Short mmCIF file of C-alpha atoms in Angstrom, two decimals:
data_model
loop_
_atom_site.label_atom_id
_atom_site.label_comp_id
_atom_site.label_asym_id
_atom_site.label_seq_id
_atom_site.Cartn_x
_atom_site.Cartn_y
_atom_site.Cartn_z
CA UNK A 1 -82.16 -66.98 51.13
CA UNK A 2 -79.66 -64.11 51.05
CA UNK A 3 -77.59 -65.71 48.93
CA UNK A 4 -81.05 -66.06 46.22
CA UNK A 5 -81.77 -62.11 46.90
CA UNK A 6 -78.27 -60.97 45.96
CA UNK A 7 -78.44 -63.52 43.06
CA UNK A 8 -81.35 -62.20 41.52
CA UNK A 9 -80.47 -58.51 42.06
CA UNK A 10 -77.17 -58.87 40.08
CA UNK A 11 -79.20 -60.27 37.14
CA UNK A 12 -81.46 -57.56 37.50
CA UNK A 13 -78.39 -54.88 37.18
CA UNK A 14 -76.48 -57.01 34.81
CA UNK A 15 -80.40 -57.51 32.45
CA UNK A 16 -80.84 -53.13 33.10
CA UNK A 17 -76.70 -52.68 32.13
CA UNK A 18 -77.40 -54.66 28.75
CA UNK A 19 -80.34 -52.97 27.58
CA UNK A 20 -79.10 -49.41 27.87
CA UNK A 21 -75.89 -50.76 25.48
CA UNK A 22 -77.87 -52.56 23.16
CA UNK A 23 -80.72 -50.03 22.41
CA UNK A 24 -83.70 -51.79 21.56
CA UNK A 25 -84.60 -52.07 17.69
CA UNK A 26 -81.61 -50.92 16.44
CA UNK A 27 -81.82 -47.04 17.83
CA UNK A 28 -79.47 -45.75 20.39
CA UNK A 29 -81.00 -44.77 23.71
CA UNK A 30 -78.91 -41.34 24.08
CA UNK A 31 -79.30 -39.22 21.12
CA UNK A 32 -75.97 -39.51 19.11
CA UNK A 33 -75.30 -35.45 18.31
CA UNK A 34 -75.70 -33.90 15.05
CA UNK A 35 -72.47 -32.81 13.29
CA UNK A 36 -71.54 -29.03 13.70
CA UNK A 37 -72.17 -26.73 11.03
CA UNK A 38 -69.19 -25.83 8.57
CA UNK A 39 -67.18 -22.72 9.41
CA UNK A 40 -67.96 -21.65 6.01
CA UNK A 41 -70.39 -22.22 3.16
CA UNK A 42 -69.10 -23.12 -0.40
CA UNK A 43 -72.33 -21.33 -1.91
CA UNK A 44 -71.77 -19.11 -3.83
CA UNK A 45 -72.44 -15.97 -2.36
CA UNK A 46 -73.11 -16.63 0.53
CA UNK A 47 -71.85 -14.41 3.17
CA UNK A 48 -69.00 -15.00 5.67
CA UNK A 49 -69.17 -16.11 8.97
CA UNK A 50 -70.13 -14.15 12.26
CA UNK A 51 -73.77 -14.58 11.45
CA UNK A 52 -74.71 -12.59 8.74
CA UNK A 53 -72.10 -10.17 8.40
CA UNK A 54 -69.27 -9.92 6.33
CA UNK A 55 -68.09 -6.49 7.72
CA UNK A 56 -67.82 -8.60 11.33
CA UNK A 57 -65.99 -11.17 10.40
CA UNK A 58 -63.53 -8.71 8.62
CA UNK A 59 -62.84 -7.38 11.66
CA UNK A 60 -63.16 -10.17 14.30
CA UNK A 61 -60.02 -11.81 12.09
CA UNK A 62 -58.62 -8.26 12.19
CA UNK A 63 -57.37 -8.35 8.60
CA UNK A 64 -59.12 -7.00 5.36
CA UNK A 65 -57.33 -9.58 2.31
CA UNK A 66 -57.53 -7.50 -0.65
CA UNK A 67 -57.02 -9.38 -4.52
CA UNK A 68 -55.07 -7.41 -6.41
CA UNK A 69 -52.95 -7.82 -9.34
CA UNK A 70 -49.57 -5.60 -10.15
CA UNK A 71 -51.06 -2.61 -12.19
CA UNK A 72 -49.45 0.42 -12.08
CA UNK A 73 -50.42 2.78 -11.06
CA UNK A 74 -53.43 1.30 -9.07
CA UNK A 75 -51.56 -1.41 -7.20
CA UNK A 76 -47.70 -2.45 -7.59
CA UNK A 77 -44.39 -2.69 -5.50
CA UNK A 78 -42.44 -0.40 -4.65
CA UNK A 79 -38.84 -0.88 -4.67
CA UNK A 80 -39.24 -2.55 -0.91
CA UNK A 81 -41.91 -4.57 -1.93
CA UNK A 82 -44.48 -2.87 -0.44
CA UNK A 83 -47.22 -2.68 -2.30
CA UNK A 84 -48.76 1.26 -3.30
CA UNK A 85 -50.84 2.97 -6.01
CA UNK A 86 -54.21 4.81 -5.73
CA UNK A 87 -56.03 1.39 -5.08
CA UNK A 88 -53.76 0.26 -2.38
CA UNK A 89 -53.93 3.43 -0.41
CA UNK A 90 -57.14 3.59 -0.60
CA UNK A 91 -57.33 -0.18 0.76
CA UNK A 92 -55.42 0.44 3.43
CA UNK A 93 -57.24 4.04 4.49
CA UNK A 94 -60.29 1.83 4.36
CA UNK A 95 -59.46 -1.10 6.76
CA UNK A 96 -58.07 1.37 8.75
CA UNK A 97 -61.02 3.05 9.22
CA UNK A 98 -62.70 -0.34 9.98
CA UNK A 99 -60.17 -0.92 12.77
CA UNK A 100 -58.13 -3.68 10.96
CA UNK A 101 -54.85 -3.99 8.56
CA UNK A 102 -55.16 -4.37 4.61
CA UNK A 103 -53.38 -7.65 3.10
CA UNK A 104 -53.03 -8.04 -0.47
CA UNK A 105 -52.72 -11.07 -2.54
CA UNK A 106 -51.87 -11.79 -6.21
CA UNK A 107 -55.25 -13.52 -7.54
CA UNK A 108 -55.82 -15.07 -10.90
CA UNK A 109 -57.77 -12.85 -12.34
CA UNK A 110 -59.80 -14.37 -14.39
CA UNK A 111 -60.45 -16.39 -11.08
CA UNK A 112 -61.37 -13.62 -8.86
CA UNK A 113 -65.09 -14.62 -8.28
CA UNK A 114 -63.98 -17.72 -7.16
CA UNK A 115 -61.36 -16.22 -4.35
CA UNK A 116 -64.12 -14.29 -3.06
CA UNK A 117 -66.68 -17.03 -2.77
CA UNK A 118 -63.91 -18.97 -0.87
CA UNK A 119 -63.25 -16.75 1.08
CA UNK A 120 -59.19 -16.50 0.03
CA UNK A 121 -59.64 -12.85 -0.30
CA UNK A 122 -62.62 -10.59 1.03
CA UNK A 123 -62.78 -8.04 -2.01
CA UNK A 124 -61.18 -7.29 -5.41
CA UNK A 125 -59.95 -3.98 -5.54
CA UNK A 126 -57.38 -3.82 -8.47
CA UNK A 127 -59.20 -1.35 -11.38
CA UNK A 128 -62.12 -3.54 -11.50
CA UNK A 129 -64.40 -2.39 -14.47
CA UNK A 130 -67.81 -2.87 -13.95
CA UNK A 131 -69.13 -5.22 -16.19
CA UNK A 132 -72.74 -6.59 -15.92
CA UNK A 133 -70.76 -10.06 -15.56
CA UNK A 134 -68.78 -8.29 -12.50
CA UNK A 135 -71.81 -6.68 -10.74
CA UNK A 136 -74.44 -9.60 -10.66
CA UNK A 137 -71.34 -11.65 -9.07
CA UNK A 138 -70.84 -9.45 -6.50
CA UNK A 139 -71.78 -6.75 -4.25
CA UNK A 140 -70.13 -3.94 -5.52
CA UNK A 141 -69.07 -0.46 -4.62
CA UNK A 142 -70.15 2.43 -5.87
CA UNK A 143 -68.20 3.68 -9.34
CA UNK A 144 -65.05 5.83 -8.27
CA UNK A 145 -63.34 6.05 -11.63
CA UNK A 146 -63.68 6.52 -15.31
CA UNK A 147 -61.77 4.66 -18.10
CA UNK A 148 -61.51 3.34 -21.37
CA UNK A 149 -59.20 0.18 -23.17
CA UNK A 150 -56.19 1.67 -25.30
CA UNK A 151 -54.57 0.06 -27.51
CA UNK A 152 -50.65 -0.22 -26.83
CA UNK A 153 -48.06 -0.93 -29.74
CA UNK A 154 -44.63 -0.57 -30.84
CA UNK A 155 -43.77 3.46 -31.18
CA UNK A 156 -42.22 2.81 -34.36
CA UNK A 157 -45.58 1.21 -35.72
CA UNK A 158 -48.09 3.77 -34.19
CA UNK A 159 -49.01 5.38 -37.39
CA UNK A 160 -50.22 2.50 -39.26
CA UNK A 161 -52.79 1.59 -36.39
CA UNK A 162 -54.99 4.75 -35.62
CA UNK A 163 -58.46 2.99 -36.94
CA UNK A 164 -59.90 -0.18 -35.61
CA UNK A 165 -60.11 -1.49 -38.95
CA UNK A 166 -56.62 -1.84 -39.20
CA UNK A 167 -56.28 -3.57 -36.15
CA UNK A 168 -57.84 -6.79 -36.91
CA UNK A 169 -54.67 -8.62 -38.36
CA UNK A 170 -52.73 -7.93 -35.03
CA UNK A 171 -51.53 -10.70 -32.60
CA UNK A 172 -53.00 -9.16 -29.30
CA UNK A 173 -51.70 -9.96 -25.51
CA UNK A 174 -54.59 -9.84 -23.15
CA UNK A 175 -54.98 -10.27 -19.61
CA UNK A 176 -57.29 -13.43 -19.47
CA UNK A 177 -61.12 -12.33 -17.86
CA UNK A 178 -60.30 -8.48 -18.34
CA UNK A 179 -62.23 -5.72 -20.19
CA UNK A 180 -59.46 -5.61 -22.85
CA UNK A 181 -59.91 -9.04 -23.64
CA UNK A 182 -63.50 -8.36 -24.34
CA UNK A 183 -62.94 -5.27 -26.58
CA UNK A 184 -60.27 -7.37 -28.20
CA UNK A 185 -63.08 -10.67 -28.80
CA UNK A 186 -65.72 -7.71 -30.60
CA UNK A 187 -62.65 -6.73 -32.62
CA UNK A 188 -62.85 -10.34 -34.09
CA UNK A 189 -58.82 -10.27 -33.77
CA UNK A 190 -56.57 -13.37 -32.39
CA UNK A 191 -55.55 -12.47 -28.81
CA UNK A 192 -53.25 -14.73 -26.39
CA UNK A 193 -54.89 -14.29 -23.14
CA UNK A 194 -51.92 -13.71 -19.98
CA UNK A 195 -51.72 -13.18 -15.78
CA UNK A 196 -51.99 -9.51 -16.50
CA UNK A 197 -51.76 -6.36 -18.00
CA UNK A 198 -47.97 -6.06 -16.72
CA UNK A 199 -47.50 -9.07 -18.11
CA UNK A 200 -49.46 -7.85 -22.01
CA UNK A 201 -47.13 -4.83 -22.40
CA UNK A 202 -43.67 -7.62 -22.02
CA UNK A 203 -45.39 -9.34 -24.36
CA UNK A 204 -45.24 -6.01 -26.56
CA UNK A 205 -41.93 -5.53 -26.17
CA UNK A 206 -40.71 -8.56 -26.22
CA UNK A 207 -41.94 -8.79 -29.81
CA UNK A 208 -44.17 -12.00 -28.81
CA UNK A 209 -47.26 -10.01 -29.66
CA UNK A 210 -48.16 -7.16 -32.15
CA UNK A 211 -50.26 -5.35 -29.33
CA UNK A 212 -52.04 -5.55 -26.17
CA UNK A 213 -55.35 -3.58 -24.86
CA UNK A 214 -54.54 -2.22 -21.26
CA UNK A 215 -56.19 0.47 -19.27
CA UNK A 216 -55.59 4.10 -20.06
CA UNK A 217 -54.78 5.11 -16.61
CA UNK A 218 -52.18 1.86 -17.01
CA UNK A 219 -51.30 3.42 -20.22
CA UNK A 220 -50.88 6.84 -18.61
CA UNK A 221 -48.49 5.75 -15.87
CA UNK A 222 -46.40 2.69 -17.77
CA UNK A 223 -46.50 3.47 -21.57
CA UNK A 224 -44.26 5.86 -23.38
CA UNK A 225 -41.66 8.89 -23.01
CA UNK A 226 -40.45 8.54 -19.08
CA UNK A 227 -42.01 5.05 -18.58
CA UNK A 228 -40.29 1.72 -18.16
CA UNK A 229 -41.87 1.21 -21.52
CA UNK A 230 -40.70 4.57 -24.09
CA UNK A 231 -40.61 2.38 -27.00
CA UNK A 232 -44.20 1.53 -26.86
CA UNK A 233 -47.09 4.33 -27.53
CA UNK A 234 -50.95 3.72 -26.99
CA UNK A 235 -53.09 4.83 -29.91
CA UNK A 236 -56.91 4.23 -29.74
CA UNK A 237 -59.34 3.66 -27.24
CA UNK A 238 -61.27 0.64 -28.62
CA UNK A 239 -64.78 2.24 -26.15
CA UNK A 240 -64.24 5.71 -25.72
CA UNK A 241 -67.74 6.34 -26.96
CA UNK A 242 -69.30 4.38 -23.97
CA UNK A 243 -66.23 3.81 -21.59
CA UNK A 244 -66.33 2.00 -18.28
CA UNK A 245 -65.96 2.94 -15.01
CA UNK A 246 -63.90 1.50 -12.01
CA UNK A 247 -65.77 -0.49 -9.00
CA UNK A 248 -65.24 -2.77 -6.06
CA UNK A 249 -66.11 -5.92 -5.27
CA UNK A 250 -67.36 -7.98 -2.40
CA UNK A 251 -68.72 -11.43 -2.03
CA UNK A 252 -72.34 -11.41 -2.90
CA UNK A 253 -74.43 -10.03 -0.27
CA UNK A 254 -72.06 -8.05 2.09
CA UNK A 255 -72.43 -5.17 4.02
CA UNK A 256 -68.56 -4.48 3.52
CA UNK A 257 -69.77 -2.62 0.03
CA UNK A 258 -72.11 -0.26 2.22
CA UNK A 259 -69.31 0.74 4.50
CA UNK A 260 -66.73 1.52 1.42
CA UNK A 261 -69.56 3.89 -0.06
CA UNK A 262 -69.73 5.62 2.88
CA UNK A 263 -65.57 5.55 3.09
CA UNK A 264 -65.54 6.97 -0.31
CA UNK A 265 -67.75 9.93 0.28
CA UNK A 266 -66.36 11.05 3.78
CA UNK A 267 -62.61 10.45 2.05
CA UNK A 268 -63.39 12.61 -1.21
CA UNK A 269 -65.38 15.33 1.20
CA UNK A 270 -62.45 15.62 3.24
CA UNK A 271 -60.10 15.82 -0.03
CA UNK A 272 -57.92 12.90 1.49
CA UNK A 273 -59.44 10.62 -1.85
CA UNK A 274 -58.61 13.38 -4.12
CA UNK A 275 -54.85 13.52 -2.81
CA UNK A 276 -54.05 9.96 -3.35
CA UNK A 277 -55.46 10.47 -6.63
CA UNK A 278 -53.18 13.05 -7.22
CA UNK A 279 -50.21 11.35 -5.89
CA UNK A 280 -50.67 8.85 -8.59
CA UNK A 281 -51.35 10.96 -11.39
CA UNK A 282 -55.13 9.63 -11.49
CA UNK A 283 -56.99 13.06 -10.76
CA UNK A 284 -58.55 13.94 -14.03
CA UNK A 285 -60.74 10.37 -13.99
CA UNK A 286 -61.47 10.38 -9.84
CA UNK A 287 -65.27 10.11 -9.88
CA UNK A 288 -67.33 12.78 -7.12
CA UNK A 289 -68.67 10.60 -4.04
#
């Protein structure tokens, strides 16, 4: 009789151990978990991680990575590769101020919408025009300087290029995505697009193109008598009538743009904004906070 009990209680165990493995039409018994959320969206823009803030999860990772390219005199090396200029300062004043340490990074910058949505670089701060392209891409700063697209040629030429009708036969170097190219396009010219607008004015010189459309403040600081570049001269602005003014940019969305506005205005109030300006020769086009 014992020997029937024990019998039929081990079938009873083994029948129970069975049925918990084989979950009864085809569905498991314990809940198989759902897969964990990405660490970061693809969307583009959406903002970072640390819920909803980009500003937090600037500083939780304790580094603000800033896209630049080199463009004197807003951000480029100095000779120990550090990188300076009125932009870069300003970068670095600002993550201090947020309690973490500027990085910079050499984007494509025809790409840099792109590096912000994923989240290689947390804002574009390089001389960023801003274009109604530019601003309903990202969330950007409030305007902080004026400028307009010169046109840079060969000093020996300069005289025969003061109009923009006789600019239209010109081979121009162009930094691909920038304002210059766009001022080049309406000029109906043929234009070779490059990295950047260090990269335009070699093309200059080099003889490889006729001209290139740069920045004035580039213009100011690279192009002519006391420059790397005294055998080139800029001659017309191609928008002075309208111009452009400088911004910053964030991914879509972020509340890193509200804290730079607020940066800007404290820094030019205290006259620590105006200083770098004038360190870099960029005074005369700073724009009041």
């Amino acid at each position: 009789m014992k020997q029937k009990l024990l019998s039929l209680t081990l079938a009873l165990v083994l029948g129970l151990s069975l049925a918990a493995c084989s979950g009864g039409g085809g569905q498991a018994t314990t809940p198989t978990p759902a897969p964990s959320a990405p660490a970061q969206s693809e969307a583009p823009g959406t903002p970072a991680p640390s819920g909803d803030s980009d500003l937090a999860y600037v500083q939780d990772k304790g580094i603000l990575v800033v896209g630049i390219t080199e463009f004197e005199p807003m951000d480029y090396q100095d000779a120990s590769g550090n990188w300076i200029g009125f932009d870069a300062d300003m970068a670095k004043a600002f993550a201090e101020s947020l309690g973490v340490k500027a990085e910079f990074q050499i984007i494509d910058w025809d790409n840099k919408v792109f590096e912000l949505e994923g989240m290689t670089i947390d804002v574009v701060w390089n001389g960023m025009t801003l274009t109604d392209e530019v601003q309903s891409a990202m969330e950007c700063s409030n305007a902080y300087c004026n400028n307009t697209q010169v046109v840079v040629v060969p000093a020996d030429k300069a005289d025969q290029y003061q109009t923009k009708e006789s600019l239209t036969d010109l081979a121009f170097a162009v930094e691909s995505g920038s304002a210059g190219q766009a001022q080049v396009a309406l000029l109906g010219a043929n234009y070779t697009e490059v990295a950047d607008q260090a990269t335009a004015l070699l093309e200059v010189k080099s003889g490889t193109a006729d001209a290139a459309v740069i920045d004035s403040l580039m213009a100011g600081a690279m192009v002519g008598e006391g420059t790397g570049y005294a055998d080139l001269i800029n001659t017309i602005s191609l928008n002075e009538e309208e111009g452009e003014q400088y911004g910053v940019g964030f991914r879509k969305g972020s509340d890193l743009a509200a804290a730079l506005n607020d940066f800007f205005k404290a820094s030019y109030a205290d006259g620590s904004m105006i200083t770098c300006a004038e360190t870099y020769g960029v005074q005369a086009a700073l724009i009041e906070q």
